[in-house]
Structures are given as structure tokens and as C-alpha cells.
Amino acid sequence: MKVICTSPSFAKYDAAPIDALEQQGFELITLPADAPLSALEPHLAETVAMIVAFTDVNEALLAKAPQLKIVCKHGVGVDNINLDATRARGIYVTNVPDANKHAVADFAFALILNSARQITQAAIETRAGNWPRIFATDVYGKTLGIIGLGNIGKQVALRAKGFNMRVMAFDFYPDEKFAAEHGIEFVSLDQLTESSDFITLHKPLTDKTQNLFDAARIKRMKKSAFLINASRGGIVNEQDLYQALLDNVIAGAAADVFEQEPLAEHPLFTLSNFIPTSHIAGYTDGAISAIGERCVAQIVQCIKQGERPTNVMNGLD
């Protein structure tokens, strides 16, 4: 029973997930994150489970894996997995929705602070031999708009409360109880866009969220506002954001995710009011270890115990 893993961070800090697979009689096949189908193909006929990061799990791959029972996303977003095709074949698609919530929330809030205080720009100029006197903006007491008040968005909100921020949120499925307990206001997307000093995105990439922040929506933001994306590339229209930042329509932006990854260059990288990072928000030792353990647990649930895994994302009963 083979398990193919294409996540480079699986068991990076702790071998416990690998040991758990071996103890259950699985053979782990580790391949690079960008391994083409031709590299996977020699193993697919005997593969019962996959642990993936960004591998395109499509019809062509599935057709070569007749014994495949479960595909585990080593993280949250499953937009690289064909949910309809896996469901039609009776293959579970799972994710780990909350193991890295603290890591991502920390990172998102770090981008908020970095954007407001221009820390990256100050570091670059100081290292270059300058001694910049950068007059930035406050975070304390400002208004934070959170789009997606799920596992991660909630943690960002709790951090914002420590900075005495007014927190507004928009979600297609609002958790009114949590919002009431923590003084968070659910508002319309338009109101959030127009009233927030900082907007942070925490939604998956779907038909509803594709290009959610395009030129028209960005123009509705305050001129002094900042846009933070640590969720998925494609939610922000990158060309529109580039033009908006170039024209000072908003004060700045930061992104840990892009439509195409990895990137060697991008027009946004040329702008001093944009902070790019390399899709690392969830990369901490604690988060990575927890994600690996939960992926393995769901494989064991499905293959060894014959049970429905805990976090099924493709609607398979």
C-alpha cells in the first residue's frame, strides 16, 4: 500500500507522521512538489493515498490510480484538486483546516504591522547605508476588516483586539455567536471595503472569491488603507492591484500568495509599497508537525479503519 507525498514540508520537523504510516503497513513514496505526472506514474497503480501540497490532482492523474481512496491536502486550500472528479470516483479529499491557524494568523498580523510601519523598506534602506526617517501609520486603535471569519480569521480578530482595533467582518456564513462574544461587527462587503484601515483576506479561492478585489473594489478602499492577502492567489486581481499601488489609490499591500507560484519576478515586486513573501504563512515547526499528523490520521481512518475521514472537502459520504 503506497502513499505518495509531494508536500516538501511533510514531517520536516518531526518524523512521527512517517513512523505512524510505517507502523500501519504503508510504504511512503516522497516526490518533489513540482513532480510531473510522469514521475508519479510508476507508483500510481499501487497508491492508496496521496498527501499533496500543490500537485494538480486532475483527471489524467486519477485515471492512473485505480486504488486511490483518499487525497489529503497538506494544508487548507484544495483548489489544486479536482473535487468533482474525485467525488465521481469515490475518492475522499480532505484537508487540515485548523492546525496552522495560529501560524497564519500571526503572519497575517505581522504583514499588517509591517505594512503600517514600513519595516521592510526601513530595513532595506538601513542596510544600504541610509538612515531613513520613515513616518508611518498606527495600527493601534484603527479599523480592521476581515474577509472570512473562519478558523484563521477568528484568530486574526483576537490578535486585533489586543491592539484595541475596531474589527469588522464579512463572511458568506457568519458565525454570529463568535462575533457577539468578541465585539466583532458583521457588515456588508461594501461597508467593510469603504470603512477599513486594513483589510485582510482569509477565504478560499472559489467562483465567489475569484477577483473579489479588482480595480473597482480597490477604488472603494480608503486612500490610506492597506490590503493583506495571506489566503489564496486569484482573490486579488494582481494587475489591478499593481496599477492601484502605482497610482497611490491605496497606501500599500502585502501578499503571501500569488496566482502563479513560484515566482522569479512580478511587476508588483518593483513597488516599494508592496510586501511580497513566498507562501510561508503556515510554515512553523508546530503547525507543520500538526498538519502531518492529522493527514496521517485521516489516511488511517479511511484505509485501515474503513471510516469516513474527519475533514471531507468534496462532499463524499
XYZ file of C-alpha atoms in Angstrom:
317
model
C 0.000 0.000 0.000
C 1.752 3.092 -1.254
C 1.264 6.648 -0.046
C 2.653 9.310 -2.361
C 3.693 12.563 -0.687
C 4.533 15.686 -2.711
C 4.496 18.139 0.167
C 8.060 19.313 0.886
C 7.168 20.200 4.465
C 5.621 16.854 5.439
C 7.374 15.571 8.609
C 10.012 18.282 8.207
C 10.422 18.839 11.950
C 9.253 15.536 13.377
C 9.395 12.015 11.945
C 6.318 10.923 13.904
C 3.950 11.076 10.875
C 6.332 8.870 8.835
C 6.670 6.416 11.711
C 2.894 6.270 12.049
C 2.460 5.404 8.373
C 5.099 2.682 8.509
C 3.603 1.171 11.646
C 0.305 0.842 9.790
C 1.975 -1.001 6.920
C 2.129 1.830 4.363
C 5.074 2.478 2.037
C 5.801 6.203 1.779
C 6.929 7.494 -1.625
C 8.298 11.026 -1.368
C 8.460 13.093 -4.552
C 9.180 16.797 -5.233
C 6.364 19.329 -5.004
C 6.638 20.038 -8.736
C 6.962 16.404 -9.799
C 5.266 15.911 -13.182
C 2.748 13.174 -13.812
C 5.465 11.100 -15.466
C 7.346 10.967 -12.138
C 4.235 9.934 -10.219
C 3.034 7.410 -12.796
C 5.329 4.484 -11.841
C 3.761 4.446 -8.362
C 0.143 5.391 -9.036
C -1.158 1.895 -9.811
C -0.372 0.790 -6.230
C -1.141 4.081 -4.486
C -3.998 4.119 -1.992
C -3.427 7.623 -0.588
C -1.760 10.905 -1.506
C -0.510 13.777 0.632
C -0.156 16.828 -1.592
C 0.791 20.462 -1.415
C 0.298 21.958 -4.881
C 0.217 18.868 -7.110
C -2.501 19.153 -9.751
C -4.762 16.229 -8.902
C -6.678 16.064 -12.167
C -8.474 13.536 -14.369
C -5.240 12.383 -16.007
C -3.670 11.540 -12.662
C -6.782 9.910 -11.247
C -7.168 7.677 -14.307
C -3.791 6.118 -13.497
C -4.572 5.495 -9.803
C -7.284 2.807 -9.652
C -6.668 2.012 -5.951
C -6.594 5.609 -4.743
C -9.003 6.123 -1.837
C -8.004 9.450 -0.300
C -6.157 12.650 -1.233
C -5.025 14.688 1.766
C -4.187 18.347 1.288
C -1.187 19.144 3.497
C -2.833 22.423 4.466
C -6.178 24.075 3.845
C -6.966 25.149 0.275
C -7.986 22.356 -2.100
C -8.223 24.411 -5.306
C -5.492 22.255 -6.931
C -7.631 19.113 -6.554
C -10.486 18.274 -8.930
C -13.304 17.814 -6.422
C -15.890 16.690 -8.971
C -13.615 14.032 -10.480
C -12.573 12.636 -7.094
C -16.173 12.522 -5.920
C -17.236 10.685 -9.067
C -14.555 8.065 -8.400
C -15.427 7.706 -4.713
C -12.131 9.216 -3.568
C -12.136 11.305 -0.407
C -10.490 14.729 -0.490
C -9.507 16.022 2.932
C -7.672 18.980 4.373
C -6.440 20.159 7.761
C -8.377 23.357 8.414
C -7.153 24.480 11.809
C -3.706 23.044 12.543
C -1.904 26.103 11.177
C -4.454 28.737 12.180
C -2.197 30.353 14.770
C 0.806 30.402 12.442
C -1.141 32.023 9.599
C -2.886 34.489 11.908
C 0.471 35.527 13.375
C 1.858 36.004 9.876
C -1.134 37.984 8.638
C -0.899 40.296 11.600
C 2.847 40.621 11.047
C 2.102 41.794 7.493
C -0.360 44.327 8.898
C 2.297 45.694 11.250
C 4.981 45.581 8.572
C 2.797 47.424 6.072
C 1.793 50.100 8.548
C 5.294 50.749 9.908
C 7.170 50.084 6.623
C 9.624 47.801 8.398
C 10.810 46.055 5.235
C 11.504 49.355 3.486
C 13.347 50.679 6.538
C 15.475 47.527 6.712
C 16.400 47.734 3.020
C 17.403 51.384 3.235
C 19.265 50.973 6.520
C 21.243 48.035 5.141
C 22.087 50.169 2.097
C 23.820 52.692 4.372
C 20.992 55.162 4.683
C 19.348 56.170 7.922
C 15.724 56.623 6.856
C 13.302 58.708 8.895
C 10.149 56.923 7.895
C 6.939 58.460 9.209
C 4.395 55.653 9.081
C 0.920 54.968 10.442
C -0.554 53.466 13.599
C -2.181 50.069 13.927
C -3.421 50.585 17.478
C -6.989 51.852 17.545
C -7.574 51.535 13.803
C -10.306 49.597 11.981
C -9.571 46.106 10.701
C -11.769 44.452 8.092
C -11.583 40.653 7.956
C -12.991 38.897 4.911
C -13.568 35.324 6.007
C -14.158 34.893 9.733
C -13.263 31.205 9.815
C -10.565 29.400 11.784
C -7.809 31.809 10.741
C -9.893 34.962 10.511
C -11.106 34.476 14.061
C -7.547 34.240 15.333
C -6.619 37.442 13.497
C -9.593 39.135 15.141
C -8.452 38.069 18.599
C -4.988 39.478 17.927
C -6.512 42.732 16.701
C -8.412 43.124 19.952
C -5.051 43.302 21.730
C -4.348 46.392 19.626
C -7.693 47.943 20.589
C -8.836 47.767 16.974
C -12.400 48.026 15.797
C -12.973 44.734 13.991
C -15.465 44.328 11.171
C -16.017 41.131 9.241
C -17.697 39.817 6.126
C -18.438 36.146 5.613
C -20.831 34.183 3.445
C -21.608 32.019 6.502
C -21.273 34.344 9.512
C -20.614 32.934 12.984
C -22.827 35.375 14.854
C -22.116 33.808 18.241
C -18.350 34.282 17.980
C -18.794 37.813 16.686
C -21.098 38.757 19.567
C -18.744 37.280 22.161
C -15.763 39.256 20.856
C -17.310 42.552 19.788
C -16.956 41.959 16.054
C -19.372 43.635 13.640
C -20.631 41.715 10.626
C -21.139 44.205 7.804
C -21.635 44.169 4.058
C -18.625 43.745 1.815
C -19.050 47.304 0.572
C -19.150 48.780 4.067
C -16.084 46.805 5.111
C -14.211 47.887 1.984
C -15.004 51.555 2.474
C -14.507 51.778 6.251
C -11.419 49.656 6.999
C -7.907 50.959 7.545
C -6.583 47.436 6.995
C -8.298 44.631 5.073
C -7.080 41.056 5.478
C -8.314 38.161 3.335
C -8.978 34.682 4.702
C -11.206 32.949 2.164
C -10.550 30.019 -0.194
C -10.388 30.633 -3.932
C -13.824 29.881 -5.378
C -16.094 31.244 -8.093
C -17.418 33.716 -5.498
C -13.989 34.974 -4.462
C -12.132 34.961 -7.804
C -11.005 38.570 -8.443
C -13.015 39.699 -5.425
C -10.646 42.641 -5.161
C -10.449 44.093 -8.634
C -9.901 47.695 -9.720
C -13.444 48.734 -8.856
C -13.343 47.331 -5.329
C -9.847 48.597 -4.603
C -11.003 52.094 -5.585
C -13.644 51.876 -2.846
C -10.961 51.483 -0.181
C -9.617 54.416 1.797
C -6.645 56.105 0.168
C -4.776 55.455 3.443
C -5.757 51.771 3.626
C -3.699 48.587 3.273
C -4.727 45.256 1.698
C -3.304 41.997 3.091
C -3.650 38.624 1.344
C -2.443 35.501 3.136
C -5.190 33.257 1.756
C -5.059 32.405 -1.963
C -3.756 33.982 -5.121
C -6.528 34.942 -7.520
C -8.732 36.566 -4.897
C -6.940 39.823 -5.686
C -6.565 40.821 -9.328
C -2.800 41.332 -9.410
C -2.702 43.648 -12.426
C -5.395 45.853 -10.886
C -3.546 45.906 -7.568
C -0.303 46.848 -9.303
C -1.960 49.792 -11.057
C -3.704 50.899 -7.856
C -0.455 50.877 -5.885
C 1.414 52.612 -8.700
C -1.240 55.351 -8.757
C -1.419 55.561 -4.923
C -5.092 54.613 -4.940
C -4.362 52.873 -1.608
C -1.400 53.217 0.731
C 0.013 49.728 0.375
C -0.467 45.995 0.198
C 1.185 42.724 1.161
C 0.721 39.211 -0.187
C 1.987 35.782 0.749
C 0.154 34.184 -2.191
C 0.042 34.715 -5.949
C -1.901 33.419 -8.935
C 1.192 31.621 -10.242
C 3.759 30.167 -7.861
C 6.700 30.086 -7.528
C 7.622 33.473 -8.989
C 11.028 34.801 -10.009
C 9.687 38.225 -10.931
C 6.452 40.188 -10.953
C 5.538 43.833 -11.623
C 4.365 44.126 -8.010
C 7.912 43.319 -6.845
C 9.093 46.650 -8.255
C 6.898 48.702 -5.916
C 8.120 49.959 -2.545
C 4.567 49.996 -1.143
C 4.111 46.263 -1.738
C 5.478 43.497 0.507
C 5.769 40.041 -1.117
C 6.504 36.796 0.695
C 6.794 33.253 -0.628
C 3.654 31.437 0.611
C 5.178 30.762 4.035
C 2.435 31.925 6.407
C 1.739 28.422 7.695
C 5.364 27.325 7.929
C 6.212 26.956 11.585
C 7.532 23.858 13.322
C 4.400 23.378 15.408
C 1.968 23.910 12.539
C 3.804 21.653 10.084
C 4.049 18.810 12.593
C 0.357 19.033 13.465
C -0.705 19.069 9.803
C 1.345 15.956 9.033
C -0.065 14.072 11.990
C -3.641 14.905 11.009
C -3.098 13.899 7.389
C -1.841 10.511 8.533
C -4.716 10.133 10.989
C -7.228 10.637 8.166
C -5.443 8.128 5.941
C -5.613 5.563 8.746
C -9.293 6.386 9.302
C -10.070 5.784 5.643
C -7.826 2.879 4.653
C -7.314 0.874 7.850
C -10.488 1.590 9.785
C -12.895 1.906 6.861
C -14.320 5.138 8.248
C -15.198 8.471 6.686
C -12.237 10.822 7.290
C -12.717 13.799 9.589
C -12.424 16.677 7.116
C -14.010 15.697 3.809
C -13.974 18.568 1.298
C -15.613 17.068 -1.799
C -18.986 16.132 -0.314
C -18.379 12.385 -0.436
C -20.430 10.458 2.128
